[in-house]
PDB file of N, CA and C in Angstrom:
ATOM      1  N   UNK A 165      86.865  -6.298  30.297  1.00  0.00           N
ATOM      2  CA  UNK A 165      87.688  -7.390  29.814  1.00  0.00           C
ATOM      3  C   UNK A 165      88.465  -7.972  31.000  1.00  0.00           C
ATOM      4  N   UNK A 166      88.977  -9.397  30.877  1.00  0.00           N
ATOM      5  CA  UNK A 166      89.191 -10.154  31.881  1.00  0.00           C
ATOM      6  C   UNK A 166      90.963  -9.245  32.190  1.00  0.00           C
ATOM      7  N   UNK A 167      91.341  -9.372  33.079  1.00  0.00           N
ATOM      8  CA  UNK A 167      92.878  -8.921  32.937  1.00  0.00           C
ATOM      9  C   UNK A 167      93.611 -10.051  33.034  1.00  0.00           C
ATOM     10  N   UNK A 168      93.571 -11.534  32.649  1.00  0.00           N
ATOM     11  CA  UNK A 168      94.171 -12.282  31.931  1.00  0.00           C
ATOM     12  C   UNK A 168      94.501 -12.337  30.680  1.00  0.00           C
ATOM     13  N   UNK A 169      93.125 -11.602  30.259  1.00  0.00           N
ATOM     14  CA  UNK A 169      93.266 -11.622  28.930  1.00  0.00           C
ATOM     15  C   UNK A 169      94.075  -9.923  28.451  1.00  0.00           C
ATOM     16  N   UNK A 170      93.827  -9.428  28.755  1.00  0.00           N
ATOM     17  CA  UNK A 170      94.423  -7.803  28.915  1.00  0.00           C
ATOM     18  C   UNK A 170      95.842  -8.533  29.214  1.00  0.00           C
ATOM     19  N   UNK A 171      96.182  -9.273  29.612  1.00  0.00           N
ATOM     20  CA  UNK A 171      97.907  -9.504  29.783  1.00  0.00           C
ATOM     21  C   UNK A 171      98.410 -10.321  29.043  1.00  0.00           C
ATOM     22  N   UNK A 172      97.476 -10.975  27.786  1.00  0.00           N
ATOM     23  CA  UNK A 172      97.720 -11.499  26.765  1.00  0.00           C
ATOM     24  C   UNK A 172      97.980 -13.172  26.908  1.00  0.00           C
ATOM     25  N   UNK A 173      97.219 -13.708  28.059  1.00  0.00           N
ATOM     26  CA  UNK A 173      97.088 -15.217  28.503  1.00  0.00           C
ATOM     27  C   UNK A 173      95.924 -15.523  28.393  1.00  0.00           C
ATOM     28  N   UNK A 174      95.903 -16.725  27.371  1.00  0.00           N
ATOM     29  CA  UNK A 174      94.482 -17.444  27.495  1.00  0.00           C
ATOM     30  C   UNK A 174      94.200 -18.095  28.906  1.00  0.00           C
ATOM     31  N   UNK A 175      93.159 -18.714  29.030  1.00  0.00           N
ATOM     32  CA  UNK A 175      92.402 -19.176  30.798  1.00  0.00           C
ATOM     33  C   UNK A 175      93.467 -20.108  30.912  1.00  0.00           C
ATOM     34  N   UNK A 176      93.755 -20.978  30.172  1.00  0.00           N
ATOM     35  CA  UNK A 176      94.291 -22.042  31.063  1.00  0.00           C
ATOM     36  C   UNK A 176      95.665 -21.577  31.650  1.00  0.00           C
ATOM     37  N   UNK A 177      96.720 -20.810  30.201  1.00  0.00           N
ATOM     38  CA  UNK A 177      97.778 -20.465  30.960  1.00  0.00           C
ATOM     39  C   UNK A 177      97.681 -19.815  32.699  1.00  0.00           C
ATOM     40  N   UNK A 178      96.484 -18.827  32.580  1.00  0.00           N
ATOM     41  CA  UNK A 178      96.211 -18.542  33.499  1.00  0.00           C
ATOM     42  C   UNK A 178      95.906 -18.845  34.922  1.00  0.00           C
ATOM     43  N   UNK A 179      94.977 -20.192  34.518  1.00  0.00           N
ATOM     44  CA  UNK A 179      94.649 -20.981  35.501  1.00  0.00           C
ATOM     45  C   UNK A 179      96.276 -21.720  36.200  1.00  0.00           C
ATOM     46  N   UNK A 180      97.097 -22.063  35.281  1.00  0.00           N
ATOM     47  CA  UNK A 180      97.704 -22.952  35.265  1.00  0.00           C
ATOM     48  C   UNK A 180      98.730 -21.677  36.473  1.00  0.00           C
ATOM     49  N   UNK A 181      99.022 -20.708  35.882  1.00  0.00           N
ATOM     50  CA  UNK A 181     100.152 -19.688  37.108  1.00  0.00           C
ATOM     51  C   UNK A 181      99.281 -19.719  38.497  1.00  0.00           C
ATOM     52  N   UNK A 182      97.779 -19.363  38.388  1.00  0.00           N
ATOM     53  CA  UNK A 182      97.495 -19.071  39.759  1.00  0.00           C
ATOM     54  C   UNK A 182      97.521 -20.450  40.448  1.00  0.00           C
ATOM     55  N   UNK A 183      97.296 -21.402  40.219  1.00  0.00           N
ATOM     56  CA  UNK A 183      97.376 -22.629  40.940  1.00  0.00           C
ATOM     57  C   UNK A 183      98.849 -22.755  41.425  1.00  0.00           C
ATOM     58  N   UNK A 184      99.993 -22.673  40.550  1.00  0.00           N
ATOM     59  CA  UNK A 184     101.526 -22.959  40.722  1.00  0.00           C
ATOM     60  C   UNK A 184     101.974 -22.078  41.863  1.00  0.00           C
ATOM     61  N   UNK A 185     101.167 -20.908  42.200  1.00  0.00           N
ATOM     62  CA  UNK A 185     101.564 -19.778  43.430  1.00  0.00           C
ATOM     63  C   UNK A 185     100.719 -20.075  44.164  1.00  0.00           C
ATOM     64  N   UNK A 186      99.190 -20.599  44.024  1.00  0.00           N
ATOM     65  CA  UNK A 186      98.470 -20.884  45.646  1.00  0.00           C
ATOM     66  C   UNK A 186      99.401 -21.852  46.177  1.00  0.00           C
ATOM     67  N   UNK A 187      99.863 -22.945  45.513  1.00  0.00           N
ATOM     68  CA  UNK A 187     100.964 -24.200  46.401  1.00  0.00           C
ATOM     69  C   UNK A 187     102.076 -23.524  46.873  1.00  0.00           C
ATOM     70  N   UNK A 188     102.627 -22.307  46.078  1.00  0.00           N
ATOM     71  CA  UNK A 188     103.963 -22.253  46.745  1.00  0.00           C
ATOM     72  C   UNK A 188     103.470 -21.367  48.153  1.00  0.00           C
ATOM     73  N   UNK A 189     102.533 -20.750  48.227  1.00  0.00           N
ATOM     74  CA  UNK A 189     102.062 -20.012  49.670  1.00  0.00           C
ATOM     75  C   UNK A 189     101.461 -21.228  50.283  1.00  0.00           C
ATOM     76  N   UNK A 190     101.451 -22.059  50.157  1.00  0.00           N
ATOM     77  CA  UNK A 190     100.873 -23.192  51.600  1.00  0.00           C
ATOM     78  C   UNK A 190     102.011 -23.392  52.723  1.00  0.00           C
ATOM     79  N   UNK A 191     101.363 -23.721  53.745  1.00  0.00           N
ATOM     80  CA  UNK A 191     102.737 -24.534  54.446  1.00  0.00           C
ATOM     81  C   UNK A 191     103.053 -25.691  53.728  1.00  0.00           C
ATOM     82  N   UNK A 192     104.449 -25.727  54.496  1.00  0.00           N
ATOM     83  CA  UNK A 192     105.249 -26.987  54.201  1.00  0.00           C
ATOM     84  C   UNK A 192     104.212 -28.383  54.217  1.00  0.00           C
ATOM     85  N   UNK A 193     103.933 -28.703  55.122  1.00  0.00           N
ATOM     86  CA  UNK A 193     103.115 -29.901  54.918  1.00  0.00           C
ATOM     87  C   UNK A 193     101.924 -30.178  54.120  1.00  0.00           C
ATOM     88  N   UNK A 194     101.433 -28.954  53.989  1.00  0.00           N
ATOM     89  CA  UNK A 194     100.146 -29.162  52.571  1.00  0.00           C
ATOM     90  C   UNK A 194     100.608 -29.010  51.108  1.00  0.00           C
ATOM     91  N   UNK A 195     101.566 -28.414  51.174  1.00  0.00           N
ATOM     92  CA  UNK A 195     102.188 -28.151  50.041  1.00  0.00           C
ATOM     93  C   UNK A 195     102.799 -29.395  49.662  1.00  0.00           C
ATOM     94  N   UNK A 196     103.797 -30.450  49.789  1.00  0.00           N
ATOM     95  CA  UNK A 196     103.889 -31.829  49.534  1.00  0.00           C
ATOM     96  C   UNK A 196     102.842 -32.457  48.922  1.00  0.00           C
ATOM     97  N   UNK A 197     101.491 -32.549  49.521  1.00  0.00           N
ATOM     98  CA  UNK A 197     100.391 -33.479  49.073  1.00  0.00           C
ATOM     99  C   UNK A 197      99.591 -32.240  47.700  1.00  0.00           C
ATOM    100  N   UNK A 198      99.869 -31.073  48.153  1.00  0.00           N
ATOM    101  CA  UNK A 198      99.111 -30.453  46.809  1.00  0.00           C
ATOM    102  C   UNK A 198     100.064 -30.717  45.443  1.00  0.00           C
ATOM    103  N   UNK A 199     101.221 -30.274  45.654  1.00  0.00           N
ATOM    104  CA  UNK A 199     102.397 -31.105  44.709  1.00  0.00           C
ATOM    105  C   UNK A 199     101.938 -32.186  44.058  1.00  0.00           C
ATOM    106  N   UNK A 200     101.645 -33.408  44.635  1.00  0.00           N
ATOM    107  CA  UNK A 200     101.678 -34.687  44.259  1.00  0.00           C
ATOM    108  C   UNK A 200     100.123 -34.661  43.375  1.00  0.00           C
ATOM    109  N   UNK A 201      98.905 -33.872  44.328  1.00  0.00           N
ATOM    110  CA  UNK A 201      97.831 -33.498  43.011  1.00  0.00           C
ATOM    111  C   UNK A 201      98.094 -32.759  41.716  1.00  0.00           C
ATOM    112  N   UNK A 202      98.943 -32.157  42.102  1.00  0.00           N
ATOM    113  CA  UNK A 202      99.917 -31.578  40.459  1.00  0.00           C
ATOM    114  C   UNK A 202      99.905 -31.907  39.062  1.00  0.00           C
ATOM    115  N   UNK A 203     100.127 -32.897  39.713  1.00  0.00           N
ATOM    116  CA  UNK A 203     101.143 -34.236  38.642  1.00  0.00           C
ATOM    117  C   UNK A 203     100.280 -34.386  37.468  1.00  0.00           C
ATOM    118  N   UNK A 204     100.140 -34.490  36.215  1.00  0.00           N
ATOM    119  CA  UNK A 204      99.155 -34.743  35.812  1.00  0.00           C
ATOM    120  C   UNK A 204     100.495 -35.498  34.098  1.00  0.00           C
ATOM    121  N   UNK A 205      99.736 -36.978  33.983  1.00  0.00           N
ATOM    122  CA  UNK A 205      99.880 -37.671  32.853  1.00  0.00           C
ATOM    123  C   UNK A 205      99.279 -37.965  31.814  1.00  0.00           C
ATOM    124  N   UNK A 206      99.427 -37.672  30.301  1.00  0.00           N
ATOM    125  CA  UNK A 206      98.439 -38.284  29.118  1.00  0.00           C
ATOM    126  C   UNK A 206      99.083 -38.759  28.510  1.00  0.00           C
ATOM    127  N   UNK A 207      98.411 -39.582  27.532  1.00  0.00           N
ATOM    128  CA  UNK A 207      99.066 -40.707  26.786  1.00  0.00           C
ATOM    129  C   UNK A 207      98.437 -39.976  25.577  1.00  0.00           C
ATOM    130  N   UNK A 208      99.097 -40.414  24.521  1.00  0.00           N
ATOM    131  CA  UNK A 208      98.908 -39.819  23.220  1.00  0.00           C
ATOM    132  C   UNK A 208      99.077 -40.781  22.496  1.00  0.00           C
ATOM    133  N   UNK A 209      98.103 -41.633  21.762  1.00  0.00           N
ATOM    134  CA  UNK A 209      97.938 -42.827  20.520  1.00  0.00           C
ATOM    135  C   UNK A 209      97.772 -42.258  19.450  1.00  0.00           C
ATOM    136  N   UNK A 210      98.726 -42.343  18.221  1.00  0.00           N
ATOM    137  CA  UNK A 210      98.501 -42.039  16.851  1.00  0.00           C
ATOM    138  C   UNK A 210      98.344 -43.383  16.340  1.00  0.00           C
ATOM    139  N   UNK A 211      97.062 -43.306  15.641  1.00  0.00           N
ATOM    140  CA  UNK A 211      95.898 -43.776  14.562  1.00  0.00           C
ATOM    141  C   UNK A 211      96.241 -43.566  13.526  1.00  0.00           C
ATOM    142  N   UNK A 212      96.612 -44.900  12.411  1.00  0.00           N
ATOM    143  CA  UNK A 212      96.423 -44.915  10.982  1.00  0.00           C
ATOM    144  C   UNK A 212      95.660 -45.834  10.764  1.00  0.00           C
ATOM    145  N   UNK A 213      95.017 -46.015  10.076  1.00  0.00           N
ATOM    146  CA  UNK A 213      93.960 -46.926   8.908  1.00  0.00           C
ATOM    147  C   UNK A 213      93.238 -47.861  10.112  1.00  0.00           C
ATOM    148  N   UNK A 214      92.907 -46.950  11.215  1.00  0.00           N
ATOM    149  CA  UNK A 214      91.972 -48.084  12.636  1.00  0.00           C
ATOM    150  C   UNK A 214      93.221 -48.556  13.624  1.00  0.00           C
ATOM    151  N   UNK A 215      94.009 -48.635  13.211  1.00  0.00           N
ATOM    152  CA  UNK A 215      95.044 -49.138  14.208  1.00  0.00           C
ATOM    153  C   UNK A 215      95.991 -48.174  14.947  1.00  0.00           C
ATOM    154  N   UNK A 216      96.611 -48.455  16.093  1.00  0.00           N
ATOM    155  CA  UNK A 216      97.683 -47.661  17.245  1.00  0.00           C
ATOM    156  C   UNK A 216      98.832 -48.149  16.423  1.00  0.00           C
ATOM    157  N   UNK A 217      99.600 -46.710  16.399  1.00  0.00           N
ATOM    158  CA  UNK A 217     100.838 -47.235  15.598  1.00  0.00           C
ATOM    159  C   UNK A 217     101.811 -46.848  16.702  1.00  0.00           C
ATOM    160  N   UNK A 218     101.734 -45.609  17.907  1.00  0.00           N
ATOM    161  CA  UNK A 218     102.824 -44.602  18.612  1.00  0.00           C
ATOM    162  C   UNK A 218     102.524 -44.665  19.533  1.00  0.00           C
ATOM    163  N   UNK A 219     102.441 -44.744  20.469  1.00  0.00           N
ATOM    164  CA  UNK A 219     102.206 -44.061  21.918  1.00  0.00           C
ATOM    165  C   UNK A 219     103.329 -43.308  22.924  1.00  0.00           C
ATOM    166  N   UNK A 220     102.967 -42.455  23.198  1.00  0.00           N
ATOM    167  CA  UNK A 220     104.066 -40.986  23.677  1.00  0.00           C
ATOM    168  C   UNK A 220     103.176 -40.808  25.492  1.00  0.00           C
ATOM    169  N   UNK A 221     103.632 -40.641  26.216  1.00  0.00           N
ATOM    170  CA  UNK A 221     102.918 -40.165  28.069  1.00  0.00           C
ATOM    171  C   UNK A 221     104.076 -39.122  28.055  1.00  0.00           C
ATOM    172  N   UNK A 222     103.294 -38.036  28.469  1.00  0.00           N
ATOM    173  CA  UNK A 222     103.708 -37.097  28.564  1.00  0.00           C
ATOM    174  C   UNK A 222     103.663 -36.872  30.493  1.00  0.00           C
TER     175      UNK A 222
END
């Protein structure tokens, strides 16, 4: 068994810690631009009867 999962984290949580600690071990200067690949935005449209009623960016 995976020992992500043995520690009671599905993949992504998982994925999501080891990425957040490879950046903090970079140097200073790669670490800035890996930061900024980080970033990540979605938009969320709620749909009634065919039409956009909400939109939320997270």
């Amino acid at each position: 068994m995976a020992a992500w999962r043995q520690a009671g984290l599905n993949y992504i949580n998982y994925s999501n810690i080891a990425a957040k600690l490879l950046r903090r071990a970079l140097k200073p200067d790669l670490r800035v631009e890996a930061e900024k690949r980080a970033e990540a935005h979605i938009r969320i449209t709620k749909w009634v009867d065919g039409k956009p009623i909400k939109e939320s960016v997270y």
